[in-house]
Amino acid sequence: MPEPTTVTIATDDATTTAVPTTDIAVTATLKPGQLPADACPEPTMTMEDFMAKAKSDGMPLNMPEATLQARKTLPRTLIYKDAQTRLPFQTRFFHVASDYYSWPYSDRARVMGCPSTFHLCKTLTFENTKFKQDESKPIDEDRYWTVIVQYEGSVNITKLEKAVREKTKATRKATHMRIAPAEKSFELTGFKEGGVCPVGMRTDLPILVSKELADLSPKIFYLGAGHLDWKIAVPFDGFVENWNTRVVDFS
């Protein structure tokens, strides 16, 4: 059984903890259109190349309900529709094998033609555990945050808390950021672990994006797309301009 996917959390005392974000490990049975670990599409090395491929892709086949269709109680959980509305023909979707999370990062990047392993990212839901909820609001956006970080990156809690204080004007004593429980993340985003996506979330949470992504070449990042077997590639600049996003140095 492979190790669970983790994110490194740096704390005030400079120690680090590997926090599992998913521990799914299964043997893949390929479905039509899935990309196996030895798939080798041409890597996308320029923004022009990426945009040309995005424009010609069309609607992906066999997309799961969470990624493509409206759920009766979750009309905003529409990753494909949300992406096409805000960035028409500027995103790409990939259908990967079910054992994707057991592969090394190099294989994950290769099957999608990803420029490098540094372009692979994950979406995490953080909670300010010291936040005092306004009982008049069902969800207070200053309490829960969406954080996008590279798989090969890390989240420095001290820097993350500073960014949250700058946005909310909260005091240091009223700020304590930790990864939210999986059940709460699902409630807020509509997505389960391994498929959490900042596009098409159930709740319009504020999004903090690692500053490291701004230095990528080309400026594209790859994320889960609502389901373990689906990934989305998004242009960085277009995402920052069209979603509730702040670029933050928290590494």
JSON list of C-alpha atoms in Angstrom, two decimals:
[
{"chain": "A", "resi": 1, "resn": "MET", "atom": "CA", "xyz": [0.00, 0.00, 0.00]},
{"chain": "A", "resi": 2, "resn": "PRO", "atom": "CA", "xyz": [1.60, 3.31, -1.06]},
{"chain": "A", "resi": 3, "resn": "GLU", "atom": "CA", "xyz": [1.98, 6.19, 1.33]},
{"chain": "A", "resi": 4, "resn": "PRO", "atom": "CA", "xyz": [-0.94, 8.65, 1.47]},
{"chain": "A", "resi": 5, "resn": "THR", "atom": "CA", "xyz": [-0.63, 11.93, -0.40]},
{"chain": "A", "resi": 6, "resn": "THR", "atom": "CA", "xyz": [0.54, 14.57, 2.08]},
{"chain": "A", "resi": 7, "resn": "VAL", "atom": "CA", "xyz": [1.16, 18.26, 2.42]},
{"chain": "A", "resi": 8, "resn": "THR", "atom": "CA", "xyz": [3.98, 19.57, 4.59]},
{"chain": "A", "resi": 9, "resn": "ILE", "atom": "CA", "xyz": [2.87, 22.00, 7.27]},
{"chain": "A", "resi": 10, "resn": "ALA", "atom": "CA", "xyz": [5.54, 24.28, 8.76]},
{"chain": "A", "resi": 11, "resn": "THR", "atom": "CA", "xyz": [4.76, 25.60, 12.23]},
{"chain": "A", "resi": 12, "resn": "ASP", "atom": "CA", "xyz": [6.14, 28.41, 14.40]},
{"chain": "A", "resi": 13, "resn": "ASP", "atom": "CA", "xyz": [8.83, 26.24, 15.94]},
{"chain": "A", "resi": 14, "resn": "ALA", "atom": "CA", "xyz": [10.16, 25.31, 12.48]},
{"chain": "A", "resi": 15, "resn": "THR", "atom": "CA", "xyz": [9.07, 21.69, 12.80]},
{"chain": "A", "resi": 16, "resn": "THR", "atom": "CA", "xyz": [7.13, 20.09, 9.99]},
{"chain": "A", "resi": 17, "resn": "THR", "atom": "CA", "xyz": [4.35, 17.56, 9.92]},
{"chain": "A", "resi": 18, "resn": "ALA", "atom": "CA", "xyz": [3.21, 15.50, 6.98]},
{"chain": "A", "resi": 19, "resn": "VAL", "atom": "CA", "xyz": [-0.58, 15.74, 7.06]},
{"chain": "A", "resi": 20, "resn": "PRO", "atom": "CA", "xyz": [-2.46, 13.17, 4.94]},
{"chain": "A", "resi": 21, "resn": "THR", "atom": "CA", "xyz": [-4.82, 14.71, 2.39]},
{"chain": "A", "resi": 22, "resn": "THR", "atom": "CA", "xyz": [-5.91, 11.38, 0.94]},
{"chain": "A", "resi": 23, "resn": "ASP", "atom": "CA", "xyz": [-4.90, 7.77, 1.46]},
{"chain": "A", "resi": 24, "resn": "ILE", "atom": "CA", "xyz": [-6.67, 6.25, -1.52]},
{"chain": "A", "resi": 25, "resn": "ALA", "atom": "CA", "xyz": [-4.67, 3.50, -3.17]},
{"chain": "A", "resi": 26, "resn": "VAL", "atom": "CA", "xyz": [-6.41, 1.14, -5.55]},
{"chain": "A", "resi": 27, "resn": "THR", "atom": "CA", "xyz": [-5.50, -1.07, -8.46]},
{"chain": "A", "resi": 28, "resn": "ALA", "atom": "CA", "xyz": [-6.49, 0.63, -11.70]},
{"chain": "A", "resi": 29, "resn": "THR", "atom": "CA", "xyz": [-8.95, -0.90, -14.12]},
{"chain": "A", "resi": 30, "resn": "LEU", "atom": "CA", "xyz": [-8.83, 1.46, -17.08]},
{"chain": "A", "resi": 31, "resn": "LYS", "atom": "CA", "xyz": [-12.05, 2.84, -18.45]},
{"chain": "A", "resi": 32, "resn": "PRO", "atom": "CA", "xyz": [-12.44, 4.31, -21.95]},
{"chain": "A", "resi": 33, "resn": "GLY", "atom": "CA", "xyz": [-10.36, 7.44, -22.25]},
{"chain": "A", "resi": 34, "resn": "GLN", "atom": "CA", "xyz": [-8.34, 6.97, -19.05]},
{"chain": "A", "resi": 35, "resn": "LEU", "atom": "CA", "xyz": [-4.64, 7.72, -19.21]},
{"chain": "A", "resi": 36, "resn": "PRO", "atom": "CA", "xyz": [-2.37, 4.94, -17.86]},
{"chain": "A", "resi": 37, "resn": "ALA", "atom": "CA", "xyz": [0.93, 5.67, -16.14]},
{"chain": "A", "resi": 38, "resn": "ASP", "atom": "CA", "xyz": [2.94, 5.06, -19.33]},
{"chain": "A", "resi": 39, "resn": "ALA", "atom": "CA", "xyz": [0.95, 7.50, -21.48]},
{"chain": "A", "resi": 40, "resn": "CYS", "atom": "CA", "xyz": [3.32, 10.03, -23.03]},
{"chain": "A", "resi": 41, "resn": "PRO", "atom": "CA", "xyz": [1.54, 12.97, -24.69]},
{"chain": "A", "resi": 42, "resn": "GLU", "atom": "CA", "xyz": [3.69, 15.84, -25.87]},
{"chain": "A", "resi": 43, "resn": "PRO", "atom": "CA", "xyz": [4.37, 18.16, -22.92]},
{"chain": "A", "resi": 44, "resn": "THR", "atom": "CA", "xyz": [2.79, 21.60, -23.04]},
{"chain": "A", "resi": 45, "resn": "MET", "atom": "CA", "xyz": [5.72, 23.99, -22.91]},
{"chain": "A", "resi": 46, "resn": "THR", "atom": "CA", "xyz": [4.18, 27.33, -23.95]},
{"chain": "A", "resi": 47, "resn": "MET", "atom": "CA", "xyz": [0.99, 29.20, -23.09]},
{"chain": "A", "resi": 48, "resn": "GLU", "atom": "CA", "xyz": [0.16, 29.44, -26.78]},
{"chain": "A", "resi": 49, "resn": "ASP", "atom": "CA", "xyz": [0.33, 25.65, -27.09]},
{"chain": "A", "resi": 50, "resn": "PHE", "atom": "CA", "xyz": [-1.87, 25.20, -24.03]},
{"chain": "A", "resi": 51, "resn": "MET", "atom": "CA", "xyz": [-4.52, 27.62, -25.30]},
{"chain": "A", "resi": 52, "resn": "ALA", "atom": "CA", "xyz": [-4.58, 25.98, -28.72]},
{"chain": "A", "resi": 53, "resn": "LYS", "atom": "CA", "xyz": [-5.13, 22.55, -27.13]},
{"chain": "A", "resi": 54, "resn": "ALA", "atom": "CA", "xyz": [-7.79, 23.92, -24.75]},
{"chain": "A", "resi": 55, "resn": "LYS", "atom": "CA", "xyz": [-9.70, 25.46, -27.64]},
{"chain": "A", "resi": 56, "resn": "SER", "atom": "CA", "xyz": [-9.68, 22.21, -29.63]},
{"chain": "A", "resi": 57, "resn": "ASP", "atom": "CA", "xyz": [-10.47, 19.83, -26.73]},
{"chain": "A", "resi": 58, "resn": "GLY", "atom": "CA", "xyz": [-14.25, 20.19, -26.65]},
{"chain": "A", "resi": 59, "resn": "MET", "atom": "CA", "xyz": [-16.37, 18.67, -23.88]},
{"chain": "A", "resi": 60, "resn": "PRO", "atom": "CA", "xyz": [-14.62, 15.66, -22.30]},
{"chain": "A", "resi": 61, "resn": "LEU", "atom": "CA", "xyz": [-16.37, 12.29, -22.51]},
{"chain": "A", "resi": 62, "resn": "ASN", "atom": "CA", "xyz": [-17.39, 10.15, -19.51]},
{"chain": "A", "resi": 63, "resn": "MET", "atom": "CA", "xyz": [-17.10, 12.96, -16.98]},
{"chain": "A", "resi": 64, "resn": "PRO", "atom": "CA", "xyz": [-18.67, 12.17, -13.58]},
{"chain": "A", "resi": 65, "resn": "GLU", "atom": "CA", "xyz": [-21.67, 14.08, -12.27]},
{"chain": "A", "resi": 66, "resn": "ALA", "atom": "CA", "xyz": [-19.60, 16.03, -9.73]},
{"chain": "A", "resi": 67, "resn": "THR", "atom": "CA", "xyz": [-17.41, 17.40, -12.51]},
{"chain": "A", "resi": 68, "resn": "LEU", "atom": "CA", "xyz": [-19.91, 17.98, -15.29]},
{"chain": "A", "resi": 69, "resn": "GLN", "atom": "CA", "xyz": [-23.56, 18.03, -14.32]},
{"chain": "A", "resi": 70, "resn": "ALA", "atom": "CA", "xyz": [-25.75, 20.01, -11.94]},
{"chain": "A", "resi": 71, "resn": "ARG", "atom": "CA", "xyz": [-26.72, 18.28, -8.73]},
{"chain": "A", "resi": 72, "resn": "LYS", "atom": "CA", "xyz": [-30.28, 19.13, -7.67]},
{"chain": "A", "resi": 73, "resn": "THR", "atom": "CA", "xyz": [-29.22, 20.57, -4.33]},
{"chain": "A", "resi": 74, "resn": "LEU", "atom": "CA", "xyz": [-25.87, 21.93, -5.52]},
{"chain": "A", "resi": 75, "resn": "PRO", "atom": "CA", "xyz": [-26.52, 24.04, -8.63]},
{"chain": "A", "resi": 76, "resn": "ARG", "atom": "CA", "xyz": [-23.12, 25.76, -8.34]},
{"chain": "A", "resi": 77, "resn": "THR", "atom": "CA", "xyz": [-21.14, 22.55, -8.26]},
{"chain": "A", "resi": 78, "resn": "LEU", "atom": "CA", "xyz": [-20.49, 22.60, -11.98]},
{"chain": "A", "resi": 79, "resn": "ILE", "atom": "CA", "xyz": [-16.77, 22.46, -12.62]},
{"chain": "A", "resi": 80, "resn": "TYR", "atom": "CA", "xyz": [-16.97, 22.26, -16.38]},
{"chain": "A", "resi": 81, "resn": "LYS", "atom": "CA", "xyz": [-19.72, 24.88, -16.65]},
{"chain": "A", "resi": 82, "resn": "ASP", "atom": "CA", "xyz": [-17.99, 27.20, -14.17]},
{"chain": "A", "resi": 83, "resn": "ALA", "atom": "CA", "xyz": [-14.71, 26.89, -16.04]},
{"chain": "A", "resi": 84, "resn": "GLN", "atom": "CA", "xyz": [-16.35, 27.55, -19.40]},
{"chain": "A", "resi": 85, "resn": "THR", "atom": "CA", "xyz": [-18.30, 30.50, -18.05]},
{"chain": "A", "resi": 86, "resn": "ARG", "atom": "CA", "xyz": [-15.32, 32.29, -16.53]},
{"chain": "A", "resi": 87, "resn": "LEU", "atom": "CA", "xyz": [-12.55, 31.06, -18.85]},
{"chain": "A", "resi": 88, "resn": "PRO", "atom": "CA", "xyz": [-14.24, 29.84, -22.06]},
{"chain": "A", "resi": 89, "resn": "PHE", "atom": "CA", "xyz": [-12.04, 27.35, -23.95]},
{"chain": "A", "resi": 90, "resn": "GLN", "atom": "CA", "xyz": [-9.08, 28.13, -21.68]},
{"chain": "A", "resi": 91, "resn": "THR", "atom": "CA", "xyz": [-9.05, 25.07, -19.39]},
{"chain": "A", "resi": 92, "resn": "ARG", "atom": "CA", "xyz": [-8.27, 21.40, -20.05]},
{"chain": "A", "resi": 93, "resn": "PHE", "atom": "CA", "xyz": [-9.58, 18.20, -18.44]},
{"chain": "A", "resi": 94, "resn": "PHE", "atom": "CA", "xyz": [-7.78, 14.86, -18.07]},
{"chain": "A", "resi": 95, "resn": "HIS", "atom": "CA", "xyz": [-9.17, 11.42, -17.24]},
{"chain": "A", "resi": 96, "resn": "VAL", "atom": "CA", "xyz": [-6.48, 9.49, -15.34]},
{"chain": "A", "resi": 97, "resn": "ALA", "atom": "CA", "xyz": [-6.27, 5.91, -14.12]},
{"chain": "A", "resi": 98, "resn": "SER", "atom": "CA", "xyz": [-7.73, 5.03, -10.71]},
{"chain": "A", "resi": 99, "resn": "ASP", "atom": "CA", "xyz": [-4.30, 4.30, -9.21]},
{"chain": "A", "resi": 100, "resn": "TYR", "atom": "CA", "xyz": [-3.02, 7.77, -10.16]},
{"chain": "A", "resi": 101, "resn": "TYR", "atom": "CA", "xyz": [-2.27, 8.67, -6.54]},
{"chain": "A", "resi": 102, "resn": "SER", "atom": "CA", "xyz": [0.09, 5.72, -6.21]},
{"chain": "A", "resi": 103, "resn": "TRP", "atom": "CA", "xyz": [2.30, 7.02, -9.04]},
{"chain": "A", "resi": 104, "resn": "PRO", "atom": "CA", "xyz": [5.42, 9.16, -8.56]},
{"chain": "A", "resi": 105, "resn": "TYR", "atom": "CA", "xyz": [4.95, 12.82, -9.40]},
{"chain": "A", "resi": 106, "resn": "SER", "atom": "CA", "xyz": [6.94, 12.41, -12.62]},
{"chain": "A", "resi": 107, "resn": "ASP", "atom": "CA", "xyz": [4.40, 9.90, -13.97]},
{"chain": "A", "resi": 108, "resn": "ARG", "atom": "CA", "xyz": [1.47, 12.07, -12.89]},
{"chain": "A", "resi": 109, "resn": "ALA", "atom": "CA", "xyz": [2.95, 15.00, -14.82]},
{"chain": "A", "resi": 110, "resn": "ARG", "atom": "CA", "xyz": [3.81, 12.94, -17.88]},
{"chain": "A", "resi": 111, "resn": "VAL", "atom": "CA", "xyz": [0.35, 11.47, -18.50]},
{"chain": "A", "resi": 112, "resn": "MET", "atom": "CA", "xyz": [-1.17, 14.95, -18.79]},
{"chain": "A", "resi": 113, "resn": "GLY", "atom": "CA", "xyz": [1.68, 16.49, -20.77]},
{"chain": "A", "resi": 114, "resn": "CYS", "atom": "CA", "xyz": [2.35, 18.66, -17.73]},
{"chain": "A", "resi": 115, "resn": "PRO", "atom": "CA", "xyz": [5.43, 20.90, -18.19]},
{"chain": "A", "resi": 116, "resn": "SER", "atom": "CA", "xyz": [6.96, 19.81, -14.86]},
{"chain": "A", "resi": 117, "resn": "THR", "atom": "CA", "xyz": [6.11, 18.25, -11.50]},
{"chain": "A", "resi": 118, "resn": "PHE", "atom": "CA", "xyz": [6.05, 21.76, -10.02]},
{"chain": "A", "resi": 119, "resn": "HIS", "atom": "CA", "xyz": [2.86, 22.44, -12.02]},
{"chain": "A", "resi": 120, "resn": "LEU", "atom": "CA", "xyz": [1.01, 19.74, -10.04]},
{"chain": "A", "resi": 121, "resn": "CYS", "atom": "CA", "xyz": [-1.07, 21.28, -7.26]},
{"chain": "A", "resi": 122, "resn": "LYS", "atom": "CA", "xyz": [-3.65, 20.38, -4.64]},
{"chain": "A", "resi": 123, "resn": "THR", "atom": "CA", "xyz": [-6.61, 22.21, -3.15]},
{"chain": "A", "resi": 124, "resn": "LEU", "atom": "CA", "xyz": [-6.98, 22.23, 0.63]},
{"chain": "A", "resi": 125, "resn": "THR", "atom": "CA", "xyz": [-9.68, 23.62, 2.91]},
{"chain": "A", "resi": 126, "resn": "PHE", "atom": "CA", "xyz": [-8.32, 25.44, 5.96]},
{"chain": "A", "resi": 127, "resn": "GLU", "atom": "CA", "xyz": [-10.19, 26.60, 9.03]},
{"chain": "A", "resi": 128, "resn": "ASN", "atom": "CA", "xyz": [-9.38, 29.39, 11.45]},
{"chain": "A", "resi": 129, "resn": "THR", "atom": "CA", "xyz": [-10.20, 27.39, 14.58]},
{"chain": "A", "resi": 130, "resn": "LYS", "atom": "CA", "xyz": [-10.21, 30.51, 16.78]},
{"chain": "A", "resi": 131, "resn": "PHE", "atom": "CA", "xyz": [-12.68, 32.37, 14.62]},
{"chain": "A", "resi": 132, "resn": "LYS", "atom": "CA", "xyz": [-15.92, 33.37, 16.36]},
{"chain": "A", "resi": 133, "resn": "GLN", "atom": "CA", "xyz": [-18.79, 32.51, 14.06]},
{"chain": "A", "resi": 134, "resn": "ASP", "atom": "CA", "xyz": [-21.42, 35.15, 13.32]},
{"chain": "A", "resi": 135, "resn": "GLU", "atom": "CA", "xyz": [-24.57, 33.22, 14.14]},
{"chain": "A", "resi": 136, "resn": "SER", "atom": "CA", "xyz": [-26.59, 35.32, 11.68]},
{"chain": "A", "resi": 137, "resn": "LYS", "atom": "CA", "xyz": [-24.61, 33.82, 8.79]},
{"chain": "A", "resi": 138, "resn": "PRO", "atom": "CA", "xyz": [-24.79, 30.15, 7.71]},
{"chain": "A", "resi": 139, "resn": "ILE", "atom": "CA", "xyz": [-21.14, 30.29, 6.60]},
{"chain": "A", "resi": 140, "resn": "ASP", "atom": "CA", "xyz": [-18.72, 33.07, 7.39]},
{"chain": "A", "resi": 141, "resn": "GLU", "atom": "CA", "xyz": [-16.03, 33.28, 4.72]},
{"chain": "A", "resi": 142, "resn": "ASP", "atom": "CA", "xyz": [-13.46, 34.61, 7.19]},
{"chain": "A", "resi": 143, "resn": "ARG", "atom": "CA", "xyz": [-13.48, 31.26, 8.98]},
{"chain": "A", "resi": 144, "resn": "TYR", "atom": "CA", "xyz": [-12.86, 28.86, 6.07]},
{"chain": "A", "resi": 145, "resn": "TRP", "atom": "CA", "xyz": [-10.34, 29.29, 3.29]},
{"chain": "A", "resi": 146, "resn": "THR", "atom": "CA", "xyz": [-9.37, 27.43, 0.14]},
{"chain": "A", "resi": 147, "resn": "VAL", "atom": "CA", "xyz": [-5.60, 27.06, -0.23]},
{"chain": "A", "resi": 148, "resn": "ILE", "atom": "CA", "xyz": [-3.81, 26.02, -3.44]},
{"chain": "A", "resi": 149, "resn": "VAL", "atom": "CA", "xyz": [-0.27, 24.72, -3.06]},
{"chain": "A", "resi": 150, "resn": "GLN", "atom": "CA", "xyz": [2.14, 22.71, -5.18]},
{"chain": "A", "resi": 151, "resn": "TYR", "atom": "CA", "xyz": [2.49, 19.01, -4.40]},
{"chain": "A", "resi": 152, "resn": "GLU", "atom": "CA", "xyz": [6.21, 19.65, -4.06]},
{"chain": "A", "resi": 153, "resn": "GLY", "atom": "CA", "xyz": [5.59, 22.79, -2.04]},
{"chain": "A", "resi": 154, "resn": "SER", "atom": "CA", "xyz": [4.62, 23.42, 1.58]},
{"chain": "A", "resi": 155, "resn": "VAL", "atom": "CA", "xyz": [2.35, 25.59, 3.69]},
{"chain": "A", "resi": 156, "resn": "ASN", "atom": "CA", "xyz": [4.04, 27.70, 6.34]},
{"chain": "A", "resi": 157, "resn": "ILE", "atom": "CA", "xyz": [1.33, 28.23, 8.93]},
{"chain": "A", "resi": 158, "resn": "THR", "atom": "CA", "xyz": [2.90, 31.42, 10.30]},
{"chain": "A", "resi": 159, "resn": "LYS", "atom": "CA", "xyz": [2.87, 33.04, 6.86]},
{"chain": "A", "resi": 160, "resn": "LEU", "atom": "CA", "xyz": [-0.62, 31.73, 6.12]},
{"chain": "A", "resi": 161, "resn": "GLU", "atom": "CA", "xyz": [-1.98, 33.17, 9.36]},
{"chain": "A", "resi": 162, "resn": "LYS", "atom": "CA", "xyz": [-0.35, 36.51, 8.58]},
{"chain": "A", "resi": 163, "resn": "ALA", "atom": "CA", "xyz": [-2.09, 36.58, 5.19]},
{"chain": "A", "resi": 164, "resn": "VAL", "atom": "CA", "xyz": [-5.43, 35.81, 6.83]},
{"chain": "A", "resi": 165, "resn": "ARG", "atom": "CA", "xyz": [-4.93, 38.58, 9.42]},
{"chain": "A", "resi": 166, "resn": "GLU", "atom": "CA", "xyz": [-4.12, 41.07, 6.66]},
{"chain": "A", "resi": 167, "resn": "LYS", "atom": "CA", "xyz": [-7.36, 40.19, 4.90]},
{"chain": "A", "resi": 168, "resn": "THR", "atom": "CA", "xyz": [-9.66, 39.97, 7.93]},
{"chain": "A", "resi": 169, "resn": "LYS", "atom": "CA", "xyz": [-7.96, 42.42, 10.34]},
{"chain": "A", "resi": 170, "resn": "ALA", "atom": "CA", "xyz": [-8.15, 39.70, 13.01]},
{"chain": "A", "resi": 171, "resn": "THR", "atom": "CA", "xyz": [-5.69, 39.73, 15.89]},
{"chain": "A", "resi": 172, "resn": "ARG", "atom": "CA", "xyz": [-2.87, 37.24, 16.25]},
{"chain": "A", "resi": 173, "resn": "LYS", "atom": "CA", "xyz": [-4.69, 35.59, 19.18]},
{"chain": "A", "resi": 174, "resn": "ALA", "atom": "CA", "xyz": [-7.81, 35.17, 17.05]},
{"chain": "A", "resi": 175, "resn": "THR", "atom": "CA", "xyz": [-5.99, 33.37, 14.23]},
{"chain": "A", "resi": 176, "resn": "HIS", "atom": "CA", "xyz": [-5.16, 29.66, 14.29]},
{"chain": "A", "resi": 177, "resn": "MET", "atom": "CA", "xyz": [-5.16, 28.02, 10.85]},
{"chain": "A", "resi": 178, "resn": "ARG", "atom": "CA", "xyz": [-5.45, 24.26, 10.46]},
{"chain": "A", "resi": 179, "resn": "ILE", "atom": "CA", "xyz": [-6.68, 21.89, 7.73]},
{"chain": "A", "resi": 180, "resn": "ALA", "atom": "CA", "xyz": [-10.43, 21.52, 8.10]},
{"chain": "A", "resi": 181, "resn": "PRO", "atom": "CA", "xyz": [-11.92, 18.05, 8.74]},
{"chain": "A", "resi": 182, "resn": "ALA", "atom": "CA", "xyz": [-12.74, 16.12, 5.57]},
{"chain": "A", "resi": 183, "resn": "GLU", "atom": "CA", "xyz": [-16.46, 16.20, 6.36]},
{"chain": "A", "resi": 184, "resn": "LYS", "atom": "CA", "xyz": [-16.45, 19.99, 6.66]},
{"chain": "A", "resi": 185, "resn": "SER", "atom": "CA", "xyz": [-14.43, 20.36, 3.46]},
{"chain": "A", "resi": 186, "resn": "PHE", "atom": "CA", "xyz": [-17.00, 18.23, 1.62]},
{"chain": "A", "resi": 187, "resn": "GLU", "atom": "CA", "xyz": [-19.86, 20.26, 3.09]},
{"chain": "A", "resi": 188, "resn": "LEU", "atom": "CA", "xyz": [-18.31, 23.53, 1.92]},
{"chain": "A", "resi": 189, "resn": "THR", "atom": "CA", "xyz": [-16.89, 22.52, -1.45]},
{"chain": "A", "resi": 190, "resn": "GLY", "atom": "CA", "xyz": [-19.10, 19.64, -2.56]},
{"chain": "A", "resi": 191, "resn": "PHE", "atom": "CA", "xyz": [-16.01, 17.53, -3.30]},
{"chain": "A", "resi": 192, "resn": "LYS", "atom": "CA", "xyz": [-14.40, 14.60, -1.54]},
{"chain": "A", "resi": 193, "resn": "GLU", "atom": "CA", "xyz": [-10.70, 14.16, -0.81]},
{"chain": "A", "resi": 194, "resn": "GLY", "atom": "CA", "xyz": [-8.59, 13.72, -3.91]},
{"chain": "A", "resi": 195, "resn": "GLY", "atom": "CA", "xyz": [-11.09, 15.64, -6.02]},
{"chain": "A", "resi": 196, "resn": "VAL", "atom": "CA", "xyz": [-11.37, 19.00, -4.24]},
{"chain": "A", "resi": 197, "resn": "CYS", "atom": "CA", "xyz": [-11.37, 21.77, -6.83]},
{"chain": "A", "resi": 198, "resn": "PRO", "atom": "CA", "xyz": [-11.52, 25.58, -6.51]},
{"chain": "A", "resi": 199, "resn": "VAL", "atom": "CA", "xyz": [-13.63, 25.71, -9.67]},
{"chain": "A", "resi": 200, "resn": "GLY", "atom": "CA", "xyz": [-17.35, 25.06, -9.16]},
{"chain": "A", "resi": 201, "resn": "MET", "atom": "CA", "xyz": [-17.26, 24.94, -5.36]},
{"chain": "A", "resi": 202, "resn": "ARG", "atom": "CA", "xyz": [-20.54, 24.76, -3.47]},
{"chain": "A", "resi": 203, "resn": "THR", "atom": "CA", "xyz": [-19.54, 27.74, -1.30]},
{"chain": "A", "resi": 204, "resn": "ASP", "atom": "CA", "xyz": [-17.72, 30.79, -2.60]},
{"chain": "A", "resi": 205, "resn": "LEU", "atom": "CA", "xyz": [-14.81, 30.52, -0.18]},
{"chain": "A", "resi": 206, "resn": "PRO", "atom": "CA", "xyz": [-11.91, 32.96, -0.42]},
{"chain": "A", "resi": 207, "resn": "ILE", "atom": "CA", "xyz": [-8.96, 31.36, -2.23]},
{"chain": "A", "resi": 208, "resn": "LEU", "atom": "CA", "xyz": [-5.30, 31.79, -1.30]},
{"chain": "A", "resi": 209, "resn": "VAL", "atom": "CA", "xyz": [-2.86, 30.72, -4.02]},
{"chain": "A", "resi": 210, "resn": "SER", "atom": "CA", "xyz": [0.82, 30.08, -3.40]},
{"chain": "A", "resi": 211, "resn": "LYS", "atom": "CA", "xyz": [3.04, 32.81, -4.84]},
{"chain": "A", "resi": 212, "resn": "GLU", "atom": "CA", "xyz": [5.23, 30.03, -6.22]},
{"chain": "A", "resi": 213, "resn": "LEU", "atom": "CA", "xyz": [2.65, 29.41, -8.95]},
{"chain": "A", "resi": 214, "resn": "ALA", "atom": "CA", "xyz": [3.20, 32.90, -10.35]},
{"chain": "A", "resi": 215, "resn": "ASP", "atom": "CA", "xyz": [6.76, 31.87, -11.25]},
{"chain": "A", "resi": 216, "resn": "LEU", "atom": "CA", "xyz": [5.77, 28.78, -13.25]},
{"chain": "A", "resi": 217, "resn": "SER", "atom": "CA", "xyz": [6.63, 28.60, -16.95]},
{"chain": "A", "resi": 218, "resn": "PRO", "atom": "CA", "xyz": [4.22, 28.39, -18.60]},
{"chain": "A", "resi": 219, "resn": "LYS", "atom": "CA", "xyz": [1.85, 29.79, -15.96]},
{"chain": "A", "resi": 220, "resn": "ILE", "atom": "CA", "xyz": [-0.54, 26.83, -15.78]},
{"chain": "A", "resi": 221, "resn": "PHE", "atom": "CA", "xyz": [-1.43, 24.63, -12.82]},
{"chain": "A", "resi": 222, "resn": "TYR", "atom": "CA", "xyz": [-3.06, 21.18, -12.62]},
{"chain": "A", "resi": 223, "resn": "LEU", "atom": "CA", "xyz": [-5.58, 20.18, -9.93]},
{"chain": "A", "resi": 224, "resn": "GLY", "atom": "CA", "xyz": [-8.18, 17.63, -8.94]},
{"chain": "A", "resi": 225, "resn": "ALA", "atom": "CA", "xyz": [-11.49, 18.14, -10.78]},
{"chain": "A", "resi": 226, "resn": "GLY", "atom": "CA", "xyz": [-14.24, 16.86, -8.52]},
{"chain": "A", "resi": 227, "resn": "HIS", "atom": "CA", "xyz": [-13.37, 13.18, -8.79]},
{"chain": "A", "resi": 228, "resn": "LEU", "atom": "CA", "xyz": [-10.28, 11.06, -8.11]},
{"chain": "A", "resi": 229, "resn": "ASP", "atom": "CA", "xyz": [-9.95, 10.16, -11.79]},
{"chain": "A", "resi": 230, "resn": "TRP", "atom": "CA", "xyz": [-10.31, 13.66, -13.21]},
{"chain": "A", "resi": 231, "resn": "LYS", "atom": "CA", "xyz": [-7.90, 16.61, -13.31]},
{"chain": "A", "resi": 232, "resn": "ILE", "atom": "CA", "xyz": [-8.19, 20.15, -14.61]},
{"chain": "A", "resi": 233, "resn": "ALA", "atom": "CA", "xyz": [-5.45, 22.43, -15.96]},
{"chain": "A", "resi": 234, "resn": "VAL", "atom": "CA", "xyz": [-6.02, 26.18, -15.47]},
{"chain": "A", "resi": 235, "resn": "PRO", "atom": "CA", "xyz": [-4.06, 29.25, -16.62]},
{"chain": "A", "resi": 236, "resn": "PHE", "atom": "CA", "xyz": [-2.79, 31.06, -13.54]},
{"chain": "A", "resi": 237, "resn": "ASP", "atom": "CA", "xyz": [-3.46, 34.64, -14.63]},
{"chain": "A", "resi": 238, "resn": "GLY", "atom": "CA", "xyz": [-7.00, 33.89, -15.80]},
{"chain": "A", "resi": 239, "resn": "PHE", "atom": "CA", "xyz": [-7.77, 32.08, -12.56]},
{"chain": "A", "resi": 240, "resn": "VAL", "atom": "CA", "xyz": [-6.54, 34.93, -10.36]},
{"chain": "A", "resi": 241, "resn": "GLU", "atom": "CA", "xyz": [-8.54, 37.46, -12.38]},
{"chain": "A", "resi": 242, "resn": "ASN", "atom": "CA", "xyz": [-11.82, 35.52, -12.41]},
{"chain": "A", "resi": 243, "resn": "TRP", "atom": "CA", "xyz": [-12.08, 33.83, -9.01]},
{"chain": "A", "resi": 244, "resn": "ASN", "atom": "CA", "xyz": [-12.15, 35.16, -5.42]},
{"chain": "A", "resi": 245, "resn": "THR", "atom": "CA", "xyz": [-8.37, 34.84, -5.20]},
{"chain": "A", "resi": 246, "resn": "ARG", "atom": "CA", "xyz": [-5.34, 36.34, -3.47]},
{"chain": "A", "resi": 247, "resn": "VAL", "atom": "CA", "xyz": [-1.75, 35.39, -4.30]},
{"chain": "A", "resi": 248, "resn": "VAL", "atom": "CA", "xyz": [0.16, 34.83, -1.06]},
{"chain": "A", "resi": 249, "resn": "ASP", "atom": "CA", "xyz": [3.70, 33.88, -0.02]},
{"chain": "A", "resi": 250, "resn": "PHE", "atom": "CA", "xyz": [3.00, 31.06, 2.45]},
{"chain": "A", "resi": 251, "resn": "SER", "atom": "CA", "xyz": [5.78, 28.61, 1.49]}
]
